[in-house]
Structure formats: structure tokens, C-alpha cells
């Protein structure tokens, strides 16, 4: 019987990046929020490992194969067929690959009779990528360290958002390199909600122009998603977010998705088919 897992995208409501440490990694301070734009991962035991994906750009060595490889260092994991319905665009700062990895990690204890512990899952998540630990928690959370330290925050009232991805993509590695070329202060967490993202210092003009466009659509808050290139806007209602989506598509932005924020429970949804 297959297991279906929701793998939600995330936005960063606050993102401050520290200077690189001797190991080359950047410490961060961020507020994550899961949203309803999501990939769907369907998992079933099989005679051999197999990944089927609706997106033909998935590399052969990806976050799912890394999770399986690392999990098998802890315990026996049966061969699995993974069917990935890919809705979260790549190179957008929405955490799609990390969320897919987190979804698989959350599911693996169901296929290993619980032999993978919560500690094992956190260790694997941190090894796969800096956003992956958040997707073990979902909802809203504060991230520190390299992203591996995640402190859950209380569920917030539902907010309606519009995600728009311009034609230009952003490589995370190149975004960090560009950020390091500019002087900046490593900002601490604000006392109250304050939208902020260091990567807007080096984001392509298309991204910054798009954020301003969302404000003209009526967004009360609009900024870059992670390291980009997608941007998000927060709207007063679902109706306003959907009207803004229609307007964006009419103006040539085909990759626009009205969505909403998710609670922790919604973020972690999975079900046997």
C-alpha cells in the first residue's frame, strides 16, 4: 500500500546571513513558514529503487537519493519506488528539493518499523541540506546555525500569499558568493515581525521589480523567497490573492500561484492510500 506525503514549499519571512566561517558555511537567522504550494511524494515498497518524477530536470543524484543512501548507513531500508509530482519550481528559494527530502525522511520510519529514530532523521536532514531540518518540523519555525537548528514557533493565523517566479533563476551557491562580495551587518532577529531578506542586496532586478509589482497589486508585504528567484506577497484575503494571481498571469507571469500558510499539522500530512 503506497504512502502519500505532502512536501510543502516555504517562504522566509526574515533572513539574515552571517559571514562565512572557516568551513565555508554561512550561519543564518531566519523565520521559516510553510505554504500550501507543494510537491507530492508517493512511496511504495518495490523490487528495486526507482524514482518517477513529473519534472524532467531532476538530476540522477538528488536529495531523495541522498536521503536513501544516508538512511541505509543507520539501518536496513527496503527498496522503494518514489513517485514525485513536482509543483515547486527549481532555483526559486522555495525549498522544493529540501522539502522532498524532508517528506521522505518523515515517511521512512513507516518503512523501517521505527528503527530510524528522531535523532537519526535530524542528523540525515542536516547532512542533506540546510533547509531540510525545517521540513521535519513544518509550520512556522526559527532557524539558526546553518539552518540545522530549528525551533518551532506557534501556529499563526492563516495568511494568503501569492508566489511568482520570474523567468530568471538563481543559483544558491552564486547568491551566497555575490552576497559575500558586499559589506553588510549580520542582523539579529527583530522583536516584532519585520520582513527582511539579505539576498535582496544581490537579487536580479527582475526579482526586485516583481516584488514592487506585488505591492501595486495590493500586497501588504512582498519580498524575495529565500535566495530567490521567486518572490512572495501577502494579501488580506484569498480573494485578493487570487485576483492578484490572475493579474500577474495576464501581465505575462505564467508561474504564479495563490497559496496560504500552513499549520504544523497541515505541513506534516501523510496518508496511506
mmCIF file of C-alpha atoms in Angstrom:
data_model
loop_
_atom_site.group_PDB
_atom_site.id
_atom_site.type_symbol
_atom_site.label_atom_id
_atom_site.label_comp_id
_atom_site.label_asym_id
_atom_site.label_seq_id
_atom_site.Cartn_x
_atom_site.Cartn_y
_atom_site.Cartn_z
ATOM 1 C CA UNK A 1 0.000 0.000 0.000
ATOM 2 C CA UNK A 2 1.574 3.345 -1.025
ATOM 3 C CA UNK A 3 2.083 6.239 1.364
ATOM 4 C CA UNK A 4 1.351 9.758 0.076
ATOM 5 C CA UNK A 5 3.296 12.620 1.647
ATOM 6 C CA UNK A 6 2.797 16.370 1.327
ATOM 7 C CA UNK A 7 6.072 18.235 0.693
ATOM 8 C CA UNK A 8 5.246 21.940 1.096
ATOM 9 C CA UNK A 9 7.226 24.929 -0.122
ATOM 10 C CA UNK A 10 8.499 27.505 2.353
ATOM 11 C CA UNK A 11 8.999 31.227 2.442
ATOM 12 C CA UNK A 12 11.417 33.113 4.682
ATOM 13 C CA UNK A 13 9.694 35.960 6.490
ATOM 14 C CA UNK A 14 13.088 37.076 7.848
ATOM 15 C CA UNK A 15 16.530 36.008 6.572
ATOM 16 C CA UNK A 16 19.836 37.389 7.774
ATOM 17 C CA UNK A 17 23.110 35.796 6.636
ATOM 18 C CA UNK A 18 26.307 35.871 8.673
ATOM 19 C CA UNK A 19 29.854 35.963 7.272
ATOM 20 C CA UNK A 20 31.265 32.622 6.093
ATOM 21 C CA UNK A 21 33.016 30.566 8.747
ATOM 22 C CA UNK A 22 36.334 28.744 8.190
ATOM 23 C CA UNK A 23 34.461 25.692 6.892
ATOM 24 C CA UNK A 24 32.917 27.880 4.177
ATOM 25 C CA UNK A 25 29.363 27.632 5.539
ATOM 26 C CA UNK A 26 27.245 30.668 6.406
ATOM 27 C CA UNK A 27 25.331 30.868 9.676
ATOM 28 C CA UNK A 28 21.840 32.252 9.280
ATOM 29 C CA UNK A 29 18.991 33.707 11.288
ATOM 30 C CA UNK A 30 15.657 33.072 9.663
ATOM 31 C CA UNK A 31 11.926 32.666 10.169
ATOM 32 C CA UNK A 32 10.537 29.837 8.052
ATOM 33 C CA UNK A 33 6.881 29.474 7.089
ATOM 34 C CA UNK A 34 5.412 26.512 5.204
ATOM 35 C CA UNK A 35 2.844 27.255 2.483
ATOM 36 C CA UNK A 36 0.284 25.256 0.527
ATOM 37 C CA UNK A 37 2.209 25.225 -2.775
ATOM 38 C CA UNK A 38 3.581 21.686 -2.536
ATOM 39 C CA UNK A 39 5.133 18.679 -4.201
ATOM 40 C CA UNK A 40 3.503 15.295 -3.581
ATOM 41 C CA UNK A 41 5.606 12.206 -2.897
ATOM 42 C CA UNK A 42 4.061 8.739 -3.186
ATOM 43 C CA UNK A 43 6.151 5.930 -1.678
ATOM 44 C CA UNK A 44 5.760 2.156 -2.028
ATOM 45 C CA UNK A 45 7.976 -0.871 -1.480
ATOM 46 C CA UNK A 46 9.392 -2.264 -4.712
ATOM 47 C CA UNK A 47 11.837 -4.789 -6.143
ATOM 48 C CA UNK A 48 14.436 -2.060 -6.670
ATOM 49 C CA UNK A 49 14.811 1.660 -6.020
ATOM 50 C CA UNK A 50 13.087 3.760 -8.655
ATOM 51 C CA UNK A 51 12.235 7.469 -8.874
ATOM 52 C CA UNK A 52 9.498 8.681 -11.212
ATOM 53 C CA UNK A 53 9.170 12.452 -11.478
ATOM 54 C CA UNK A 54 6.837 14.751 -13.399
ATOM 55 C CA UNK A 55 9.759 17.198 -13.818
ATOM 56 C CA UNK A 56 12.350 16.034 -16.359
ATOM 57 C CA UNK A 57 15.061 18.220 -14.797
ATOM 58 C CA UNK A 58 15.525 16.050 -11.702
ATOM 59 C CA UNK A 59 19.238 15.048 -11.587
ATOM 60 C CA UNK A 60 20.145 11.419 -11.027
ATOM 61 C CA UNK A 61 21.916 12.356 -7.780
ATOM 62 C CA UNK A 62 19.281 14.325 -5.883
ATOM 63 C CA UNK A 63 18.010 14.942 -2.375
ATOM 64 C CA UNK A 64 15.900 11.770 -2.413
ATOM 65 C CA UNK A 65 18.801 9.509 -3.402
ATOM 66 C CA UNK A 66 20.958 11.197 -0.755
ATOM 67 C CA UNK A 67 18.341 10.510 1.928
ATOM 68 C CA UNK A 68 18.144 6.826 0.990
ATOM 69 C CA UNK A 69 21.920 6.484 0.890
ATOM 70 C CA UNK A 70 22.393 8.074 4.316
ATOM 71 C CA UNK A 71 19.423 6.280 5.903
ATOM 72 C CA UNK A 72 20.914 2.936 4.902
ATOM 73 C CA UNK A 73 24.001 3.775 6.928
ATOM 74 C CA UNK A 74 21.778 3.586 10.024
ATOM 75 C CA UNK A 75 19.515 0.635 9.233
ATOM 76 C CA UNK A 76 18.094 -1.602 6.512
ATOM 77 C CA UNK A 77 15.690 0.269 4.259
ATOM 78 C CA UNK A 78 13.669 -1.723 1.709
ATOM 79 C CA UNK A 79 13.813 -0.887 -1.969
ATOM 80 C CA UNK A 80 11.331 1.880 -2.678
ATOM 81 C CA UNK A 81 9.514 3.330 -5.666
ATOM 82 C CA UNK A 82 9.197 7.112 -5.255
ATOM 83 C CA UNK A 83 6.709 8.992 -7.432
ATOM 84 C CA UNK A 84 7.262 12.743 -7.213
ATOM 85 C CA UNK A 85 4.626 15.143 -8.517
ATOM 86 C CA UNK A 86 6.776 18.273 -8.817
ATOM 87 C CA UNK A 87 4.923 21.575 -8.416
ATOM 88 C CA UNK A 88 7.556 23.696 -6.610
ATOM 89 C CA UNK A 89 9.828 25.347 -9.212
ATOM 90 C CA UNK A 90 13.605 24.928 -9.024
ATOM 91 C CA UNK A 91 16.086 27.756 -8.370
ATOM 92 C CA UNK A 92 13.347 29.762 -6.705
ATOM 93 C CA UNK A 93 14.253 29.861 -2.993
ATOM 94 C CA UNK A 94 11.130 27.866 -2.098
ATOM 95 C CA UNK A 95 12.965 24.811 -0.751
ATOM 96 C CA UNK A 96 11.478 22.243 -3.138
ATOM 97 C CA UNK A 97 14.327 19.732 -3.101
ATOM 98 C CA UNK A 98 14.771 20.152 0.642
ATOM 99 C CA UNK A 99 11.058 19.607 1.229
ATOM 100 C CA UNK A 100 11.090 16.434 -0.870
ATOM 101 C CA UNK A 101 13.958 15.154 1.269
ATOM 102 C CA UNK A 102 12.121 16.105 4.455
ATOM 103 C CA UNK A 103 8.978 14.349 3.271
ATOM 104 C CA UNK A 104 10.870 11.148 2.538
ATOM 105 C CA UNK A 105 12.625 11.320 5.904
ATOM 106 C CA UNK A 106 9.320 11.727 7.741
ATOM 107 C CA UNK A 107 7.959 8.689 5.911
ATOM 108 C CA UNK A 108 10.926 6.324 6.306
ATOM 109 C CA UNK A 109 10.130 5.226 9.896
ATOM 110 C CA UNK A 110 6.895 3.747 8.457
ATOM 111 C CA UNK A 111 9.006 1.534 6.176
ATOM 112 C CA UNK A 112 11.656 0.554 8.741
ATOM 113 C CA UNK A 113 9.457 -0.499 11.667
ATOM 114 C CA UNK A 114 10.525 2.615 13.535
ATOM 115 C CA UNK A 115 14.218 1.729 13.512
ATOM 116 C CA UNK A 116 15.138 5.240 12.345
ATOM 117 C CA UNK A 117 14.967 7.473 15.409
ATOM 118 C CA UNK A 118 14.135 11.175 15.539
ATOM 119 C CA UNK A 119 17.828 11.802 16.210
ATOM 120 C CA UNK A 120 18.771 9.792 13.099
ATOM 121 C CA UNK A 121 16.324 11.802 10.993
ATOM 122 C CA UNK A 122 17.722 15.124 12.212
ATOM 123 C CA UNK A 123 21.293 14.005 11.510
ATOM 124 C CA UNK A 124 20.431 12.882 7.984
ATOM 125 C CA UNK A 125 18.442 16.074 7.327
ATOM 126 C CA UNK A 126 21.362 18.307 8.315
ATOM 127 C CA UNK A 127 23.708 16.299 6.074
ATOM 128 C CA UNK A 128 21.424 16.579 3.023
ATOM 129 C CA UNK A 129 20.868 20.349 3.126
ATOM 130 C CA UNK A 130 20.492 23.356 5.380
ATOM 131 C CA UNK A 131 16.737 23.777 4.827
ATOM 132 C CA UNK A 132 15.879 20.095 5.252
ATOM 133 C CA UNK A 133 15.657 20.120 9.098
ATOM 134 C CA UNK A 134 12.868 22.691 8.899
ATOM 135 C CA UNK A 135 10.758 20.309 6.828
ATOM 136 C CA UNK A 136 10.857 17.770 9.661
ATOM 137 C CA UNK A 137 9.059 20.398 11.778
ATOM 138 C CA UNK A 138 6.858 22.345 9.340
ATOM 139 C CA UNK A 139 4.537 25.202 10.212
ATOM 140 C CA UNK A 140 6.442 28.259 11.364
ATOM 141 C CA UNK A 141 9.892 27.994 12.910
ATOM 142 C CA UNK A 142 13.016 29.944 13.756
ATOM 143 C CA UNK A 143 16.196 28.679 12.135
ATOM 144 C CA UNK A 144 19.759 29.307 13.325
ATOM 145 C CA UNK A 145 23.199 27.769 12.888
ATOM 146 C CA UNK A 146 23.464 26.674 9.268
ATOM 147 C CA UNK A 147 19.707 26.069 9.298
ATOM 148 C CA UNK A 148 20.035 22.775 11.182
ATOM 149 C CA UNK A 149 18.860 24.277 14.484
ATOM 150 C CA UNK A 150 15.097 24.674 14.187
ATOM 151 C CA UNK A 151 12.886 25.965 16.983
ATOM 152 C CA UNK A 152 9.155 25.612 16.269
ATOM 153 C CA UNK A 153 7.023 28.727 16.624
ATOM 154 C CA UNK A 154 3.298 28.766 17.452
ATOM 155 C CA UNK A 155 0.934 28.418 14.519
ATOM 156 C CA UNK A 156 -0.020 31.840 13.196
ATOM 157 C CA UNK A 157 -3.433 32.812 11.827
ATOM 158 C CA UNK A 158 -3.772 31.761 8.183
ATOM 159 C CA UNK A 159 -2.376 34.273 5.707
ATOM 160 C CA UNK A 160 -2.935 34.305 1.959
ATOM 161 C CA UNK A 161 0.055 34.702 -0.323
ATOM 162 C CA UNK A 162 0.910 34.918 -3.982
ATOM 163 C CA UNK A 163 4.122 33.279 -5.202
ATOM 164 C CA UNK A 164 5.510 34.474 -8.545
ATOM 165 C CA UNK A 165 8.609 33.067 -10.208
ATOM 166 C CA UNK A 166 10.200 35.256 -12.906
ATOM 167 C CA UNK A 167 11.914 33.751 -15.954
ATOM 168 C CA UNK A 168 15.338 34.206 -14.375
ATOM 169 C CA UNK A 169 16.574 31.563 -11.912
ATOM 170 C CA UNK A 170 19.021 31.997 -9.037
ATOM 171 C CA UNK A 171 21.768 29.545 -8.058
ATOM 172 C CA UNK A 172 22.009 29.407 -4.266
ATOM 173 C CA UNK A 173 25.799 28.984 -4.412
ATOM 174 C CA UNK A 174 26.190 32.006 -6.670
ATOM 175 C CA UNK A 175 23.815 34.057 -4.498
ATOM 176 C CA UNK A 176 25.957 33.428 -1.408
ATOM 177 C CA UNK A 177 29.123 34.314 -3.330
ATOM 178 C CA UNK A 178 27.570 37.564 -4.529
ATOM 179 C CA UNK A 179 26.411 38.398 -1.005
ATOM 180 C CA UNK A 180 29.927 37.875 0.372
ATOM 181 C CA UNK A 181 31.254 40.434 -2.118
ATOM 182 C CA UNK A 182 29.272 43.192 -0.382
ATOM 183 C CA UNK A 183 29.746 44.583 3.146
ATOM 184 C CA UNK A 184 26.779 44.015 5.458
ATOM 185 C CA UNK A 185 25.795 43.834 9.104
ATOM 186 C CA UNK A 186 24.582 40.469 10.356
ATOM 187 C CA UNK A 187 21.168 41.438 11.654
ATOM 188 C CA UNK A 188 19.632 39.847 14.737
ATOM 189 C CA UNK A 189 16.034 38.694 14.961
ATOM 190 C CA UNK A 190 13.613 41.607 15.295
ATOM 191 C CA UNK A 191 11.455 41.970 18.404
ATOM 192 C CA UNK A 192 8.357 42.132 16.208
ATOM 193 C CA UNK A 193 7.576 40.857 12.721
ATOM 194 C CA UNK A 194 9.720 42.710 10.213
ATOM 195 C CA UNK A 195 10.076 41.443 6.628
ATOM 196 C CA UNK A 196 13.773 41.287 5.723
ATOM 197 C CA UNK A 197 15.994 39.285 3.386
ATOM 198 C CA UNK A 198 19.725 39.852 2.908
ATOM 199 C CA UNK A 199 19.617 38.289 -0.556
ATOM 200 C CA UNK A 200 17.651 41.242 -1.883
ATOM 201 C CA UNK A 201 21.037 43.036 -1.885
ATOM 202 C CA UNK A 202 22.172 40.829 -4.769
ATOM 203 C CA UNK A 203 18.915 39.642 -6.343
ATOM 204 C CA UNK A 204 18.358 40.144 -10.076
ATOM 205 C CA UNK A 205 16.491 43.345 -10.941
ATOM 206 C CA UNK A 206 13.617 41.213 -12.245
ATOM 207 C CA UNK A 207 13.008 39.923 -8.711
ATOM 208 C CA UNK A 208 13.031 43.330 -7.043
ATOM 209 C CA UNK A 209 10.787 44.771 -9.747
ATOM 210 C CA UNK A 210 8.405 41.877 -9.266
ATOM 211 C CA UNK A 211 8.206 42.450 -5.507
ATOM 212 C CA UNK A 212 7.296 46.063 -6.173
ATOM 213 C CA UNK A 213 4.680 44.901 -8.687
ATOM 214 C CA UNK A 214 3.066 42.715 -5.994
ATOM 215 C CA UNK A 215 2.829 45.742 -3.716
ATOM 216 C CA UNK A 216 0.986 47.545 -6.506
ATOM 217 C CA UNK A 217 -1.347 44.550 -6.675
ATOM 218 C CA UNK A 218 -2.200 45.212 -3.028
ATOM 219 C CA UNK A 219 0.312 43.070 -1.109
ATOM 220 C CA UNK A 220 0.888 44.290 2.440
ATOM 221 C CA UNK A 221 4.302 42.585 2.408
ATOM 222 C CA UNK A 222 6.392 41.483 -0.566
ATOM 223 C CA UNK A 223 9.953 40.217 -0.793
ATOM 224 C CA UNK A 224 12.290 37.565 -2.116
ATOM 225 C CA UNK A 225 11.765 33.879 -1.267
ATOM 226 C CA UNK A 226 14.991 32.578 0.293
ATOM 227 C CA UNK A 227 17.888 33.258 -2.083
ATOM 228 C CA UNK A 228 15.413 33.706 -4.981
ATOM 229 C CA UNK A 229 14.318 33.973 -7.651
ATOM 230 C CA UNK A 230 10.649 33.665 -6.659
ATOM 231 C CA UNK A 231 9.015 36.444 -4.667
ATOM 232 C CA UNK A 232 6.004 36.320 -2.396
ATOM 233 C CA UNK A 233 3.324 38.836 -1.475
ATOM 234 C CA UNK A 234 0.951 38.683 1.488
ATOM 235 C CA UNK A 235 -2.670 39.647 0.793
ATOM 236 C CA UNK A 236 -5.616 40.483 3.013
ATOM 237 C CA UNK A 237 -7.788 37.622 1.753
ATOM 238 C CA UNK A 238 -7.873 34.578 -0.506
ATOM 239 C CA UNK A 239 -9.991 36.563 -2.950
ATOM 240 C CA UNK A 240 -7.344 39.305 -3.144
ATOM 241 C CA UNK A 241 -4.542 36.759 -3.611
ATOM 242 C CA UNK A 242 -6.399 35.021 -6.442
ATOM 243 C CA UNK A 243 -7.211 38.327 -8.112
ATOM 244 C CA UNK A 244 -3.508 39.195 -7.944
ATOM 245 C CA UNK A 245 -2.645 35.790 -9.445
ATOM 246 C CA UNK A 246 -4.968 36.466 -12.384
ATOM 247 C CA UNK A 247 -3.455 39.901 -12.851
ATOM 248 C CA UNK A 248 0.097 38.511 -12.772
ATOM 249 C CA UNK A 249 -0.741 35.849 -15.356
ATOM 250 C CA UNK A 250 -2.464 38.431 -17.543
ATOM 251 C CA UNK A 251 0.716 40.511 -17.427
ATOM 252 C CA UNK A 252 2.861 37.609 -18.613
ATOM 253 C CA UNK A 253 3.917 35.895 -15.367
ATOM 254 C CA UNK A 254 2.792 32.353 -16.112
ATOM 255 C CA UNK A 255 4.365 30.897 -12.993
ATOM 256 C CA UNK A 256 2.142 32.451 -10.331
ATOM 257 C CA UNK A 257 0.426 30.544 -7.536
ATOM 258 C CA UNK A 258 -2.071 31.780 -4.963
ATOM 259 C CA UNK A 259 -1.442 29.855 -1.747
ATOM 260 C CA UNK A 260 -1.835 30.106 2.002
ATOM 261 C CA UNK A 261 0.260 29.478 5.055
ATOM 262 C CA UNK A 262 0.067 26.041 6.666
ATOM 263 C CA UNK A 263 -0.132 24.980 10.274
ATOM 264 C CA UNK A 264 2.432 22.492 11.549
ATOM 265 C CA UNK A 265 -0.108 19.676 11.352
ATOM 266 C CA UNK A 266 -1.008 20.509 7.758
ATOM 267 C CA UNK A 267 2.667 20.717 6.780
ATOM 268 C CA UNK A 268 3.376 17.200 8.017
ATOM 269 C CA UNK A 269 0.369 15.485 6.418
ATOM 270 C CA UNK A 270 0.796 11.980 5.070
ATOM 271 C CA UNK A 271 -1.660 9.153 4.443
ATOM 272 C CA UNK A 272 -1.725 5.550 3.311
ATOM 273 C CA UNK A 273 -3.599 5.280 0.014
#
